[in-house]
mmCIF file of C-alpha atoms and ligand atoms in Angstrom:
data_model
loop_
_atom_site.group_PDB
_atom_site.id
_atom_site.type_symbol
_atom_site.label_atom_id
_atom_site.label_comp_id
_atom_site.label_asym_id
_atom_site.label_seq_id
_atom_site.Cartn_x
_atom_site.Cartn_y
_atom_site.Cartn_z
ATOM 1 C CA MET A 1 16.668 -16.749 -14.754
ATOM 2 C CA ILE A 2 12.892 -18.180 -14.251
ATOM 3 C CA SER A 3 10.503 -16.467 -11.735
ATOM 4 C CA ASN A 4 7.201 -17.735 -10.876
ATOM 5 C CA ALA A 5 4.745 -14.602 -11.105
ATOM 6 C CA ALA A 6 1.068 -14.105 -11.214
ATOM 7 C CA VAL A 7 -0.292 -12.087 -13.914
ATOM 8 C CA TYR A 8 -2.906 -9.922 -14.219
ATOM 9 C CA ARG A 9 -4.996 -11.172 -17.197
ATOM 10 C CA GLY A 10 -8.410 -9.133 -16.513
ATOM 11 C CA ASP A 11 -12.295 -10.355 -15.888
ATOM 12 C CA LYS A 12 -10.928 -10.857 -12.069
ATOM 13 C CA THR A 13 -8.465 -13.303 -13.017
ATOM 14 C CA PHE A 14 -4.521 -14.168 -12.197
ATOM 15 C CA SER A 15 -2.699 -16.697 -14.437
ATOM 16 C CA LEU A 16 0.509 -18.074 -12.473
ATOM 17 C CA GLU A 17 3.338 -18.439 -15.223
ATOM 18 C CA GLN A 18 6.592 -19.020 -15.627
ATOM 19 C CA LYS A 19 8.455 -15.572 -16.887
ATOM 20 C CA HIS A 20 12.291 -14.907 -18.133
ATOM 21 C CA VAL A 21 13.927 -12.270 -15.754
ATOM 22 C CA SER A 22 17.140 -10.825 -16.979
ATOM 23 C CA ALA A 23 19.959 -9.963 -15.154
ATOM 24 C CA PRO A 24 19.502 -6.386 -13.510
ATOM 25 C CA GLY A 25 20.325 -3.705 -15.869
ATOM 26 C CA SER A 26 23.063 -0.771 -15.023
ATOM 27 C CA GLY A 27 21.612 1.248 -11.783
ATOM 28 C CA GLU A 28 19.100 -1.649 -11.094
ATOM 29 C CA VAL A 29 18.907 -4.287 -8.495
ATOM 30 C CA GLN A 30 17.271 -7.889 -8.780
ATOM 31 C CA VAL A 31 15.387 -8.474 -5.872
ATOM 32 C CA LYS A 32 13.808 -12.069 -4.693
ATOM 33 C CA VAL A 33 10.695 -10.870 -3.267
ATOM 34 C CA ALA A 34 9.609 -12.860 -0.049
ATOM 35 C CA TYR A 35 6.075 -11.277 0.996
ATOM 36 C CA CYS A 36 3.739 -8.878 -1.028
ATOM 37 C CA GLY A 37 0.424 -7.698 0.891
ATOM 38 C CA ILE A 38 -2.908 -6.987 -1.471
ATOM 39 C CA CYS A 39 -3.101 -3.206 -1.339
ATOM 40 C CA GLY A 40 -6.739 -1.818 -1.957
ATOM 41 C CA THR A 41 -5.458 -0.538 -4.978
ATOM 42 C CA ASP A 42 -4.599 -3.989 -6.221
ATOM 43 C CA LEU A 43 -8.001 -5.299 -5.270
ATOM 44 C CA HIS A 44 -9.348 -2.410 -7.957
ATOM 45 C CA ILE A 45 -7.179 -3.709 -10.587
ATOM 46 C CA PHE A 46 -8.416 -7.314 -9.638
ATOM 47 C CA LEU A 47 -12.049 -5.868 -10.214
ATOM 48 C CA GLY A 48 -11.381 -4.771 -13.377
ATOM 49 C CA HIS A 49 -11.386 -0.956 -12.448
ATOM 50 C CA MET A 50 -8.171 0.376 -13.990
ATOM 51 C CA ASP A 51 -7.544 -2.127 -17.025
ATOM 52 C CA GLN A 52 -7.050 0.821 -19.308
ATOM 53 C CA ARG A 53 -3.734 1.400 -17.014
ATOM 54 C CA VAL A 54 -2.784 -1.562 -16.273
ATOM 55 C CA GLY A 55 -3.536 -3.610 -19.377
ATOM 56 C CA PHE A 56 -3.765 -7.701 -19.308
ATOM 57 C CA LYS A 57 -0.327 -9.128 -18.968
ATOM 58 C CA ARG A 58 1.032 -7.100 -15.859
ATOM 59 C CA THR A 59 2.392 -8.577 -12.453
ATOM 60 C CA ILE A 60 1.003 -6.347 -10.416
ATOM 61 C CA GLY A 61 2.252 -5.563 -6.340
ATOM 62 C CA HIS A 62 3.763 -3.175 -4.413
ATOM 63 C CA GLU A 63 3.565 -3.778 -0.476
ATOM 64 C CA MET A 64 6.392 -6.041 -0.566
ATOM 65 C CA SER A 65 9.572 -6.768 1.527
ATOM 66 C CA GLY A 66 12.571 -9.617 0.324
ATOM 67 C CA THR A 67 16.304 -9.752 -0.525
ATOM 68 C CA ILE A 68 18.715 -8.677 -2.514
ATOM 69 C CA GLU A 69 19.685 -11.543 -5.425
ATOM 70 C CA ALA A 70 22.043 -9.793 -7.741
ATOM 71 C CA VAL A 71 23.047 -5.797 -7.898
ATOM 72 C CA GLY A 72 23.610 -4.225 -11.769
ATOM 73 C CA GLU A 73 26.349 -2.346 -12.607
ATOM 74 C CA GLY A 74 27.114 1.180 -10.909
ATOM 75 C CA VAL A 75 24.907 0.097 -7.961
ATOM 76 C CA ASP A 76 26.975 1.385 -4.830
ATOM 77 C CA GLY A 77 26.270 0.501 -1.002
ATOM 78 C CA LEU A 78 23.793 -2.419 -2.002
ATOM 79 C CA ALA A 79 24.476 -6.077 -2.091
ATOM 80 C CA PRO A 80 23.162 -9.745 -2.306
ATOM 81 C CA GLY A 81 21.692 -10.580 0.907
ATOM 82 C CA ASP A 82 20.857 -7.226 1.913
ATOM 83 C CA ARG A 83 17.155 -7.471 3.359
ATOM 84 C CA ILE A 84 15.253 -4.782 1.804
ATOM 85 C CA VAL A 85 11.950 -2.663 0.799
ATOM 86 C CA VAL A 86 11.137 -1.062 -2.609
ATOM 87 C CA ARG A 87 9.355 2.203 -2.492
ATOM 88 C CA PRO A 88 7.590 1.805 -5.880
ATOM 89 C CA LEU A 89 8.181 5.100 -7.107
ATOM 90 C CA ASP A 90 9.837 6.227 -10.483
ATOM 91 C CA HIS A 91 10.080 9.591 -11.240
ATOM 92 C CA CYS A 92 11.469 11.198 -14.833
ATOM 93 C CA GLY A 93 13.927 13.820 -12.894
ATOM 94 C CA GLU A 94 13.049 17.009 -15.355
ATOM 95 C CA CYS A 95 9.345 17.769 -14.965
ATOM 96 C CA PRO A 96 8.740 20.875 -12.564
ATOM 97 C CA ALA A 97 7.593 18.814 -9.504
ATOM 98 C CA CYS A 98 11.053 16.827 -9.749
ATOM 99 C CA ARG A 99 13.188 20.006 -10.419
ATOM 100 C CA ALA A 100 11.481 21.786 -7.210
ATOM 101 C CA GLY A 101 12.108 18.418 -4.990
ATOM 102 C CA HIS A 102 8.963 16.754 -5.102
ATOM 103 C CA ASP A 103 9.613 14.054 -6.945
ATOM 104 C CA HIS A 104 6.890 11.801 -5.428
ATOM 105 C CA ILE A 105 4.423 13.318 -7.387
ATOM 106 C CA CYS A 106 6.394 13.895 -10.660
ATOM 107 C CA HIS A 107 4.116 14.803 -13.245
ATOM 108 C CA ASN A 108 5.346 11.708 -15.166
ATOM 109 C CA LEU A 109 5.462 9.365 -12.176
ATOM 110 C CA LYS A 110 5.249 5.779 -13.076
ATOM 111 C CA PHE A 111 3.880 3.738 -10.123
ATOM 112 C CA ILE A 112 5.895 0.650 -10.296
ATOM 113 C CA GLY A 113 3.359 -2.348 -9.574
ATOM 114 C CA ILE A 114 0.825 -0.493 -11.750
ATOM 115 C CA ASP A 115 2.666 0.911 -14.436
ATOM 116 C CA THR A 116 5.487 -1.153 -14.622
ATOM 117 C CA GLU A 117 5.855 -4.899 -13.458
ATOM 118 C CA GLY A 118 5.115 -5.130 -9.699
ATOM 119 C CA ALA A 119 6.349 -7.792 -6.714
ATOM 120 C CA PHE A 120 3.898 -10.658 -7.173
ATOM 121 C CA GLN A 121 6.650 -12.830 -8.643
ATOM 122 C CA GLU A 122 9.880 -14.281 -7.378
ATOM 123 C CA TYR A 123 12.721 -12.256 -8.801
ATOM 124 C CA TRP A 124 11.881 -8.811 -9.909
ATOM 125 C CA ASN A 125 14.460 -5.920 -11.148
ATOM 126 C CA VAL A 126 13.771 -2.268 -9.511
ATOM 127 C CA PRO A 127 15.754 0.951 -10.067
ATOM 128 C CA ALA A 128 18.439 0.955 -7.160
ATOM 129 C CA HIS A 129 17.209 4.294 -5.952
ATOM 130 C CA THR A 130 13.845 2.466 -5.061
ATOM 131 C CA ILE A 131 15.585 0.393 -2.180
ATOM 132 C CA HIS A 132 15.387 1.068 1.584
ATOM 133 C CA VAL A 133 17.669 -1.504 3.396
ATOM 134 C CA LEU A 134 15.622 -3.018 6.794
ATOM 135 C CA PRO A 135 16.768 -2.590 10.200
ATOM 136 C CA ALA A 136 18.267 -6.382 10.950
ATOM 137 C CA ASP A 137 15.431 -7.614 13.098
ATOM 138 C CA LEU A 138 12.670 -7.073 11.447
ATOM 139 C CA ASP A 139 10.489 -9.531 10.539
ATOM 140 C CA LEU A 140 9.969 -9.839 6.476
ATOM 141 C CA SER A 141 6.335 -10.510 6.813
ATOM 142 C CA HIS A 142 6.053 -7.391 8.934
ATOM 143 C CA ALA A 143 8.081 -5.614 6.827
ATOM 144 C CA ALA A 144 5.607 -5.821 3.798
ATOM 145 C CA LEU A 145 3.416 -3.247 5.912
ATOM 146 C CA ILE A 146 6.405 -0.674 5.558
ATOM 147 C CA GLU A 147 4.532 0.539 2.308
ATOM 148 C CA PRO A 148 1.167 0.833 3.952
ATOM 149 C CA LEU A 149 2.380 2.644 6.930
ATOM 150 C CA ALA A 150 4.991 4.990 4.924
ATOM 151 C CA VAL A 151 1.241 6.046 3.240
ATOM 152 C CA ALA A 152 0.300 6.718 6.958
ATOM 153 C CA CYS A 153 3.383 8.971 7.959
ATOM 154 C CA HIS A 154 3.127 10.776 4.824
ATOM 155 C CA ASP A 155 -0.452 12.007 5.794
ATOM 156 C CA VAL A 156 0.129 12.619 8.968
ATOM 157 C CA SER A 157 3.201 14.704 8.513
ATOM 158 C CA ARG A 158 0.976 16.909 5.720
ATOM 159 C CA ALA A 159 -1.268 17.280 8.525
ATOM 160 C CA ARG A 160 1.467 18.481 11.198
ATOM 161 C CA VAL A 161 -0.288 16.655 13.777
ATOM 162 C CA ARG A 162 1.032 18.459 17.374
ATOM 163 C CA PRO A 163 0.846 16.469 21.001
ATOM 164 C CA GLY A 164 -2.541 16.910 22.497
ATOM 165 C CA GLU A 165 -4.756 17.686 19.020
ATOM 166 C CA ASP A 166 -7.950 15.984 18.574
ATOM 167 C CA VAL A 167 -7.615 13.839 15.456
ATOM 168 C CA LEU A 168 -10.384 12.224 13.688
ATOM 169 C CA VAL A 169 -10.149 9.756 11.084
ATOM 170 C CA ILE A 170 -12.944 9.174 8.985
ATOM 171 C CA GLY A 171 -12.974 5.315 7.166
ATOM 172 C CA GLY A 172 -11.452 2.305 9.371
ATOM 173 C CA GLY A 173 -9.852 0.287 6.688
ATOM 174 C CA PRO A 174 -6.001 -0.437 6.599
ATOM 175 C CA ILE A 175 -4.956 2.668 5.734
ATOM 176 C CA GLY A 176 -6.975 4.461 8.357
ATOM 177 C CA LEU A 177 -6.161 2.361 10.940
ATOM 178 C CA LEU A 178 -2.475 2.912 10.040
ATOM 179 C CA VAL A 179 -3.161 6.977 10.251
ATOM 180 C CA ALA A 180 -4.716 6.734 13.382
ATOM 181 C CA LEU A 181 -1.599 4.380 14.768
ATOM 182 C CA VAL A 182 0.917 7.302 13.607
ATOM 183 C CA ALA A 183 -1.502 10.001 14.543
ATOM 184 C CA ARG A 184 -1.514 9.109 18.089
ATOM 185 C CA ASN A 185 2.165 8.242 18.021
ATOM 186 C CA ALA A 186 2.354 11.506 17.144
ATOM 187 C CA GLY A 187 0.679 12.668 20.549
ATOM 188 C CA GLY A 188 -2.895 13.225 18.670
ATOM 189 C CA ASN A 189 -5.925 11.942 20.812
ATOM 190 C CA VAL A 190 -7.477 9.619 17.792
ATOM 191 C CA ALA A 191 -11.542 8.694 17.218
ATOM 192 C CA ILE A 192 -12.026 6.887 14.410
ATOM 193 C CA SER A 193 -15.163 7.042 12.451
ATOM 194 C CA GLU A 194 -16.128 3.591 10.699
ATOM 195 C CA ILE A 195 -19.601 1.640 9.754
ATOM 196 C CA SER A 196 -18.507 -1.693 9.634
ATOM 197 C CA GLU A 197 -18.886 -3.391 12.998
ATOM 198 C CA SER A 198 -15.909 -5.530 12.324
ATOM 199 C CA ARG A 199 -13.599 -2.777 11.623
ATOM 200 C CA LEU A 200 -15.017 -0.823 14.338
ATOM 201 C CA ALA A 201 -13.967 -3.843 16.935
ATOM 202 C CA TYR A 202 -10.933 -4.192 15.913
ATOM 203 C CA ALA A 203 -9.828 -0.124 16.082
ATOM 204 C CA ASN A 204 -11.692 -0.409 19.675
ATOM 205 C CA LYS A 205 -9.036 -3.252 20.565
ATOM 206 C CA LEU A 206 -6.391 -1.237 19.375
ATOM 207 C CA GLY A 207 -7.666 1.468 22.163
ATOM 208 C CA PHE A 208 -9.383 4.222 19.991
ATOM 209 C CA THR A 209 -12.644 5.876 20.523
ATOM 210 C CA THR A 210 -14.910 5.271 17.729
ATOM 211 C CA ILE A 211 -17.630 6.516 16.371
ATOM 212 C CA ASN A 212 -20.241 4.633 14.592
ATOM 213 C CA PRO A 213 -22.226 7.401 11.782
ATOM 214 C CA LYS A 214 -25.059 4.747 10.852
ATOM 215 C CA THR A 215 -26.384 4.860 14.925
ATOM 216 C CA SER A 216 -25.388 8.100 15.678
ATOM 217 C CA ASP A 217 -24.853 11.768 14.340
ATOM 218 C CA ALA A 218 -20.858 11.445 13.838
ATOM 219 C CA ALA A 219 -20.335 15.359 14.143
ATOM 220 C CA GLU A 220 -22.301 15.451 17.288
ATOM 221 C CA GLN A 221 -20.437 12.831 18.774
ATOM 222 C CA VAL A 222 -16.751 14.586 17.784
ATOM 223 C CA ASN A 223 -18.206 17.659 19.676
ATOM 224 C CA ASP A 224 -19.115 16.160 22.783
ATOM 225 C CA LEU A 225 -15.301 14.619 22.486
ATOM 226 C CA THR A 226 -13.924 17.801 22.113
ATOM 227 C CA GLY A 227 -15.790 19.949 24.472
ATOM 228 C CA GLY A 228 -17.871 21.469 21.555
ATOM 229 C CA LYS A 229 -14.832 22.561 19.801
ATOM 230 C CA GLY A 230 -14.343 19.611 17.008
ATOM 231 C CA ALA A 231 -11.425 17.641 15.629
ATOM 232 C CA ASP A 232 -7.994 19.883 15.167
ATOM 233 C CA VAL A 233 -7.219 17.590 12.107
ATOM 234 C CA VAL A 234 -9.679 15.429 10.192
ATOM 235 C CA PHE A 235 -8.493 12.360 7.675
ATOM 236 C CA GLU A 236 -10.521 11.733 5.197
ATOM 237 C CA VAL A 237 -9.966 8.094 4.299
ATOM 238 C CA SER A 238 -13.339 6.498 3.539
ATOM 239 C CA GLY A 239 -13.677 7.740 -0.162
ATOM 240 C CA SER A 240 -17.664 8.404 0.366
ATOM 241 C CA GLN A 241 -19.723 11.398 0.184
ATOM 242 C CA PRO A 242 -21.064 11.171 4.040
ATOM 243 C CA GLY A 243 -16.978 11.285 4.967
ATOM 244 C CA VAL A 244 -16.928 14.478 2.943
ATOM 245 C CA ASP A 245 -19.736 16.242 4.606
ATOM 246 C CA LEU A 246 -18.517 14.759 7.969
ATOM 247 C CA MET A 247 -14.953 16.008 7.049
ATOM 248 C CA THR A 248 -16.360 19.724 7.202
ATOM 249 C CA ASP A 249 -18.847 19.301 9.980
ATOM 250 C CA ALA A 250 -16.521 18.114 12.586
ATOM 251 C CA ALA A 251 -13.741 20.012 11.729
ATOM 252 C CA ALA A 252 -12.761 22.868 14.449
ATOM 253 C CA ALA A 253 -11.662 26.317 13.808
ATOM 254 C CA ARG A 254 -8.642 26.460 11.729
ATOM 255 C CA GLY A 255 -8.810 22.751 11.610
ATOM 256 C CA ARG A 256 -6.481 20.832 9.189
ATOM 257 C CA ILE A 257 -8.013 18.410 7.061
ATOM 258 C CA VAL A 258 -6.212 15.813 4.651
ATOM 259 C CA MET A 259 -7.522 14.319 1.797
ATOM 260 C CA VAL A 260 -6.043 10.595 1.756
ATOM 261 C CA ALA A 261 -8.683 8.704 -0.057
ATOM 262 C CA ILE A 262 -9.265 8.710 -3.816
ATOM 263 C CA HIS A 263 -12.780 9.575 -4.532
ATOM 264 C CA ALA A 264 -14.038 7.492 -7.434
ATOM 265 C CA LYS A 265 -15.990 10.666 -8.742
ATOM 266 C CA LYS A 266 -15.630 14.485 -7.853
ATOM 267 C CA PRO A 267 -17.523 14.863 -4.238
ATOM 268 C CA ASP A 268 -19.618 17.791 -3.179
ATOM 269 C CA VAL A 269 -17.697 19.862 -0.492
ATOM 270 C CA ASP A 270 -19.405 22.358 1.740
ATOM 271 C CA MET A 271 -17.000 25.348 0.930
ATOM 272 C CA PHE A 272 -19.270 27.497 3.342
ATOM 273 C CA ARG A 273 -17.329 25.474 6.474
ATOM 274 C CA PHE A 274 -14.163 26.580 5.108
ATOM 275 C CA PHE A 275 -14.982 30.393 4.938
ATOM 276 C CA TRP A 276 -17.127 30.017 8.243
ATOM 277 C CA ARG A 277 -13.846 28.203 10.069
ATOM 278 C CA GLU A 278 -10.996 29.167 8.008
ATOM 279 C CA LEU A 279 -10.397 25.631 7.661
ATOM 280 C CA GLU A 280 -7.256 24.347 5.725
ATOM 281 C CA LEU A 281 -7.400 21.298 3.225
ATOM 282 C CA PHE A 282 -4.378 19.107 2.475
ATOM 283 C CA GLY A 283 -3.773 16.865 -0.463
ATOM 284 C CA ALA A 284 -1.478 13.787 0.611
ATOM 285 C CA ARG A 285 -0.052 11.419 -1.969
ATOM 286 C CA VAL A 286 2.251 8.362 -1.519
ATOM 287 C CA TYR A 287 5.663 8.958 0.316
ATOM 288 C CA ARG A 288 8.616 10.502 0.308
ATOM 289 C CA PRO A 289 11.781 8.342 1.104
ATOM 290 C CA GLU A 290 11.862 10.137 4.583
ATOM 291 C CA ASP A 291 8.139 8.821 5.331
ATOM 292 C CA TYR A 292 9.732 5.208 4.257
ATOM 293 C CA GLU A 293 12.333 5.634 7.071
ATOM 294 C CA GLN A 294 10.164 6.814 9.700
ATOM 295 C CA ALA A 295 7.555 3.681 9.007
ATOM 296 C CA MET A 296 10.618 1.048 9.385
ATOM 297 C CA ARG A 297 11.140 2.821 12.767
ATOM 298 C CA LEU A 298 8.077 2.819 13.918
ATOM 299 C CA LEU A 299 6.861 -0.917 12.917
ATOM 300 C CA ALA A 300 10.654 -1.966 14.681
ATOM 301 C CA GLU A 301 9.453 0.209 17.669
ATOM 302 C CA GLY A 302 6.209 -1.925 17.397
ATOM 303 C CA VAL A 303 3.614 1.231 16.973
ATOM 304 C CA VAL A 304 2.002 -1.765 14.689
ATOM 305 C CA GLU A 305 0.408 -4.890 16.287
ATOM 306 C CA CYS A 306 1.692 -6.834 13.400
ATOM 307 C CA SER A 307 0.114 -10.106 14.496
ATOM 308 C CA SER A 308 -3.356 -9.061 14.334
ATOM 309 C CA PHE A 309 -2.732 -6.581 11.676
ATOM 310 C CA ILE A 310 -1.908 -9.373 9.400
ATOM 311 C CA THR A 311 -4.936 -11.395 8.997
ATOM 312 C CA ASP A 312 -3.546 -14.038 6.620
ATOM 313 C CA ILE A 313 -0.699 -14.996 4.722
ATOM 314 C CA GLN A 314 -1.354 -17.443 1.787
ATOM 315 C CA PRO A 315 1.184 -18.638 -0.748
ATOM 316 C CA LEU A 316 1.564 -16.985 -4.213
ATOM 317 C CA GLU A 317 -0.078 -20.581 -5.886
ATOM 318 C CA ASP A 318 -3.022 -19.339 -3.986
ATOM 319 C CA ILE A 319 -3.491 -15.537 -5.253
ATOM 320 C CA GLN A 320 -6.451 -16.190 -7.121
ATOM 321 C CA GLY A 321 -8.255 -17.439 -4.136
ATOM 322 C CA ALA A 322 -6.624 -15.090 -1.850
ATOM 323 C CA PHE A 323 -7.859 -11.951 -4.095
ATOM 324 C CA GLU A 324 -11.582 -13.876 -4.225
ATOM 325 C CA ALA A 325 -11.316 -14.215 -0.392
ATOM 326 C CA LEU A 326 -10.837 -10.447 0.174
ATOM 327 C CA THR A 327 -13.531 -8.874 -2.290
ATOM 328 C CA GLN A 328 -16.146 -11.311 -0.123
ATOM 329 C CA ASN A 329 -14.555 -10.407 3.612
ATOM 330 C CA PRO A 330 -14.157 -7.260 4.499
ATOM 331 C CA SER A 331 -13.353 -7.962 7.886
ATOM 332 C CA ALA A 332 -9.700 -8.762 6.939
ATOM 333 C CA ILE A 333 -7.094 -6.247 7.485
ATOM 334 C CA LYS A 334 -4.325 -7.007 5.735
ATOM 335 C CA SER A 335 -3.999 -10.184 3.557
ATOM 336 C CA MET A 336 -0.367 -11.086 2.631
ATOM 337 C CA ILE A 337 1.120 -13.156 -0.310
ATOM 338 C CA GLN A 338 4.157 -15.396 0.568
ATOM 339 C CA ILE A 339 6.064 -15.404 -2.970
ATOM 340 C CA THR A 340 9.138 -17.130 -1.771
ATOM 341 C CA ARG A 341 10.565 -18.597 1.328
ATOM 342 C CA ASN A 342 12.932 -16.938 3.412
ATOM 343 C CA ASP A 343 16.125 -18.620 3.395
ATOM 344 C CA THR A 344 18.722 -16.389 4.003
HETATM 345 ZN ZN1 ZN B 1 -0.621 0.374 -1.458
HETATM 346 ZN ZN1 ZN B 2 8.998 14.456 -12.832
#
């Protein structure tokens, strides 16, 4: 089968190519991709920060939705026409992490759409174990938000946010906003710290208390909001040194901090605050199958206002322009590429 695909060729360039896609192999499913969102990681790839890992002939993309086109041998319970999303992780099944039941952080984890072929193409073969079938009434463009929403579900579950707890999210980009929405849904009183005025305005519109560390002392403001106690849970989503400083300064006694951001270099962490306040620090990476199930549920319940969260949808032919625009327009929340028409 011939599939229109965007191929990353290095140097901020995608080429549109027609690829030959073989029939799905044993244990594989062929997906007709409907929508694929542009992730921060995709932007990093576009900007050339991950060339060593990705190379110059990869079709990237992983925040997708679509329908099943065909199933390979030995695939049960899935059929052509099923509306689905892919959880883009492929694990080895043999390493200590896999054997301990933590296959989402497999020592040899392959991230589909970074380490292997991704979803910015019409027809895409993936392992059947990555498939989640969508609820019947979920719009396919909205469903392309399930992957980043599952990240947020995993982050919030790592922190075990309880009703009534004070939560601080540092960084109000797409993932920070989704973490804030999921934490609020779990009963947290959520404040967002962010320096971009347009992102602050959107966070305000969603009903969050906002803090701008450029115009006020953020830790002091968190103290004011929490009766001098500090935040019970802090999510570091900014990937910045000031964010890492704030995460310890703003945490309550026995506060839980979740490291969500991927920092480009090792940040300085105030270990003294860990001693002084008996803080706890949690790593959080991608998601478990149950995070995907929760993300589908929350999306169906309307926890994310998709119509404002998805700021633009552009056709696959315009992927180059969509990426270029995103590097120049930080006020966009989620840009999406429509890969094929939804004709099911
Ligand atoms: Zn992503
Ligand atoms: Zn493994």
